[in-house]
Amino acid sequence: MPNTLSIGLILPDVLGTYGDDGNALVLRQRARLRGFDAEIVPIKLGEAVPEQLDIYTLGGGEDSAQILAAEHLISDGGLIRAAHAGRPIFAICAGLQVLGESFRASGRVVDGVGLLDATTSPLQERAIGEVQSTPWAAGYTSELTEPLTGFENHLGATILGPSAQPLGIVKRGTGNSDAAATADLPDAKQQRVGEGAVQDSVIATYMHGPALARNPQLADLLLARSTGQRLQDLAPLDLPAVQQLRAERLA
């Protein structure tokens, strides 16, 4: 188990619109509280993405930013190689769409990075407000047991293919898509209740907040995966302020 941890903050200059850089800060602090020498490594547009970092985080952004991010990540290839090596990747909102097979932005279909079996088209109405889900808890996220909470603000209808699974089952809010976007699909019911996407070592979600501040168990799952441990092997952290935040958001 390593005693140092490198956290990649991918393209904060174009995928940093909604404060999702905070996810890297949460990972760093929770790692340091457990004795790790953890550091954030920002990778900006035009810079090569190192493939040997321990965890990678991506945030949200507008249409033009998504296009720039997708083009750079595809041409660079570093994040793709990191994913193929099984390194944890956590993506939010636009980051989810960029890592999929395709998404619509600026009036056209744009090729995604292809790390998620997911395609995104426009919703009829913007999904905005609190979102809460129960963990799907399979595969890479099988150890999750606690409710997931965040704030969604997106106009994308994301449909998952057979190689991906949702992060959670929606109990409040919209999640990945609405009834209109899923009506003609054979698995419409499952698509309609899904939130986020999980495939291999990639975890993606529409939850802002930042998501890992509001979901400490999810943050710890990423830390456990990055250090070769099980979630239950991590020393627990007694942080009353975090629990108070969760209680307020889940109420």
XYZ file of C-alpha atoms in Angstrom:
251
model
C 0.000 0.000 0.000
C 1.543 3.355 -1.017
C 2.002 6.135 1.550
C 1.798 8.841 -1.102
C -1.219 9.672 -3.239
C -1.384 11.720 -6.439
C -4.801 13.116 -7.361
C -5.177 14.293 -10.946
C -7.409 17.343 -11.425
C -8.215 17.096 -15.119
C -8.720 20.312 -17.122
C -9.853 22.603 -14.280
C -9.564 25.536 -16.689
C -12.415 24.207 -18.891
C -14.214 21.693 -16.625
C -14.321 23.794 -13.465
C -17.554 25.756 -13.853
C -19.549 24.401 -10.909
C -16.983 24.075 -8.114
C -16.332 20.382 -8.759
C -12.612 20.978 -8.201
C -13.662 20.514 -4.576
C -13.792 16.774 -5.112
C -10.004 16.671 -5.426
C -9.715 18.751 -2.243
C -11.953 16.310 -0.372
C -9.899 13.327 -1.528
C -6.666 15.042 -0.517
C -7.927 15.972 2.939
C -9.450 12.570 3.712
C -6.217 10.924 2.584
C -4.072 13.258 4.701
C -6.215 12.632 7.770
C -5.280 8.973 7.355
C -1.569 9.683 7.145
C -1.041 9.784 3.380
C 1.203 12.343 1.722
C -1.488 13.386 -0.768
C -1.118 16.039 -3.445
C -3.306 17.414 -6.246
C -1.809 17.461 -9.737
C -3.665 19.959 -12.004
C -3.552 19.141 -15.734
C -4.715 22.038 -17.905
C -5.865 22.151 -21.504
C -2.960 21.381 -23.839
C -0.948 19.568 -21.173
C -0.313 15.822 -21.290
C -2.320 13.729 -18.827
C 0.060 11.547 -16.793
C -1.140 7.950 -16.883
C 0.453 6.899 -13.575
C -1.498 9.065 -11.102
C -3.502 7.328 -8.368
C -6.934 8.996 -8.871
C -8.365 11.320 -11.521
C -11.231 13.816 -11.153
C -13.162 15.745 -13.826
C -15.777 18.432 -13.307
C -18.573 20.200 -15.144
C -18.543 22.778 -17.906
C -20.456 24.380 -20.761
C -20.820 23.102 -24.347
C -17.690 24.690 -25.775
C -15.657 23.480 -22.807
C -16.936 19.931 -23.276
C -15.846 19.899 -26.902
C -12.365 21.174 -26.018
C -12.052 18.615 -23.220
C -13.133 15.682 -25.387
C -10.798 16.611 -28.231
C -7.836 16.995 -25.891
C -8.427 13.800 -23.905
C -8.888 11.741 -27.077
C -5.783 13.098 -28.797
C -3.621 12.911 -25.664
C -4.672 9.410 -24.612
C -3.223 9.577 -21.092
C -6.528 9.296 -19.279
C -7.562 6.415 -21.535
C -4.380 4.523 -20.679
C -4.930 5.231 -16.973
C -8.448 3.794 -17.212
C -7.174 0.691 -19.003
C -4.680 0.268 -16.147
C -7.593 0.269 -13.679
C -6.897 3.615 -12.024
C -9.996 5.236 -10.439
C -11.579 8.072 -12.418
C -14.365 10.242 -10.967
C -16.292 12.465 -13.386
C -19.084 14.978 -12.785
C -21.838 16.185 -15.159
C -20.062 17.373 -18.323
C -17.249 15.042 -17.318
C -19.711 12.147 -17.447
C -20.844 13.144 -20.940
C -17.290 13.669 -22.213
C -16.221 10.195 -21.056
C -19.168 8.584 -22.882
C -19.392 7.494 -26.512
C -20.993 10.728 -27.732
C -22.831 13.841 -26.575
C -24.560 16.831 -28.172
C -22.972 20.240 -27.779
C -23.231 23.472 -29.771
C -25.878 21.889 -31.991
C -23.917 18.834 -33.113
C -23.010 15.311 -32.037
C -19.500 15.161 -30.596
C -17.399 12.040 -30.114
C -16.639 11.288 -26.481
C -13.603 9.594 -24.966
C -15.357 6.211 -24.964
C -14.618 5.115 -21.403
C -18.339 4.837 -20.633
C -20.962 2.993 -22.667
C -23.216 6.053 -22.628
C -24.680 8.519 -25.113
C -26.158 11.903 -24.253
C -28.799 13.915 -26.110
C -30.759 16.988 -24.927
C -33.509 16.807 -22.316
C -36.763 18.628 -23.048
C -36.447 20.518 -19.748
C -33.407 21.226 -17.595
C -32.946 18.940 -14.592
C -32.164 21.214 -11.670
C -32.480 20.704 -7.927
C -31.644 18.189 -5.238
C -31.084 14.614 -6.367
C -30.909 11.591 -4.094
C -30.317 7.953 -4.957
C -29.714 4.525 -3.472
C -26.421 2.935 -4.554
C -26.737 0.391 -7.372
C -23.919 -1.363 -5.486
C -22.524 -3.729 -8.085
C -19.087 -4.279 -9.555
C -16.662 -1.461 -8.813
C -19.124 0.207 -6.406
C -20.405 -2.979 -4.744
C -19.281 -1.823 -1.277
C -21.439 1.324 -1.248
C -24.299 1.188 1.254
C -25.160 4.807 2.115
C -27.629 7.056 0.226
C -26.104 9.352 -2.373
C -26.948 13.052 -2.422
C -26.115 15.984 -4.666
C -27.405 18.909 -6.698
C -28.138 18.286 -10.362
C -28.088 21.013 -13.010
C -27.969 19.613 -16.518
C -29.771 19.448 -19.842
C -28.501 16.032 -20.914
C -30.461 12.815 -21.351
C -27.857 10.121 -20.811
C -28.668 6.575 -21.903
C -26.460 3.737 -20.662
C -25.468 0.825 -22.843
C -25.029 -2.755 -21.587
C -21.388 -2.293 -20.535
C -22.238 0.444 -18.018
C -24.426 0.430 -14.940
C -25.914 3.335 -12.970
C -24.208 4.629 -9.857
C -27.569 4.884 -8.088
C -31.324 4.408 -8.292
C -33.090 7.769 -8.144
C -35.329 8.437 -5.157
C -35.582 12.202 -5.676
C -34.846 14.359 -8.708
C -34.344 13.493 -12.375
C -31.075 11.591 -12.655
C -29.721 10.580 -16.056
C -32.835 11.108 -18.168
C -36.562 11.751 -18.174
C -39.592 9.765 -19.321
C -39.631 11.348 -22.792
C -36.020 10.361 -23.507
C -36.509 6.743 -22.425
C -40.073 6.025 -23.591
C -39.148 3.919 -26.638
C -36.338 1.940 -25.029
C -36.783 -1.758 -24.122
C -35.197 -1.094 -20.721
C -37.038 2.207 -20.229
C -37.825 1.621 -16.559
C -34.201 0.960 -15.597
C -32.943 3.868 -17.703
C -35.485 6.226 -16.163
C -34.454 5.538 -12.560
C -30.690 5.522 -13.116
C -28.310 8.208 -11.857
C -24.707 8.324 -12.979
C -22.654 5.626 -14.639
C -20.062 3.067 -13.569
C -17.866 1.062 -15.908
C -14.655 -0.683 -14.915
C -12.760 1.877 -12.784
C -14.758 4.914 -13.982
C -17.436 6.402 -11.708
C -19.491 9.296 -13.087
C -22.478 11.241 -11.811
C -24.562 14.374 -12.329
C -24.236 15.229 -8.619
C -22.627 18.564 -7.793
C -22.122 19.670 -4.239
C -19.180 18.886 -4.469
C -20.302 15.276 -4.646
C -17.522 13.866 -2.464
C -18.111 16.458 0.284
C -21.715 15.284 0.453
C -20.911 11.582 0.053
C -17.905 10.663 2.222
C -18.398 6.933 1.719
C -18.050 7.423 -2.028
C -14.878 9.466 -1.454
C -13.480 6.703 0.709
C -14.349 4.087 -1.894
C -12.182 5.965 -4.403
C -9.366 6.211 -1.858
C -9.636 2.521 -1.072
C -9.557 1.561 -4.740
C -6.555 3.808 -5.373
C -4.571 2.257 -2.514
C -5.492 -1.378 -3.164
C -7.710 -1.720 -0.108
C -11.297 -2.601 0.620
C -13.578 0.184 1.802
C -13.921 -1.457 5.205
C -10.127 -1.470 5.633
C -9.878 2.329 5.762
C -9.665 3.819 9.237
C -12.937 5.664 9.996
C -12.904 9.453 10.299
C -14.921 11.271 12.958
C -16.010 14.478 11.199
C -19.247 15.805 12.775
C -19.536 18.693 10.282
C -19.659 16.237 7.381
C -22.374 14.188 9.042
C -24.344 17.357 9.787
C -24.132 18.372 6.125
C -25.403 14.967 5.036
C -28.254 15.047 7.525
C -29.334 18.458 6.244
C -29.152 17.441 2.586
C -30.926 14.115 3.105
C -33.706 15.634 5.206
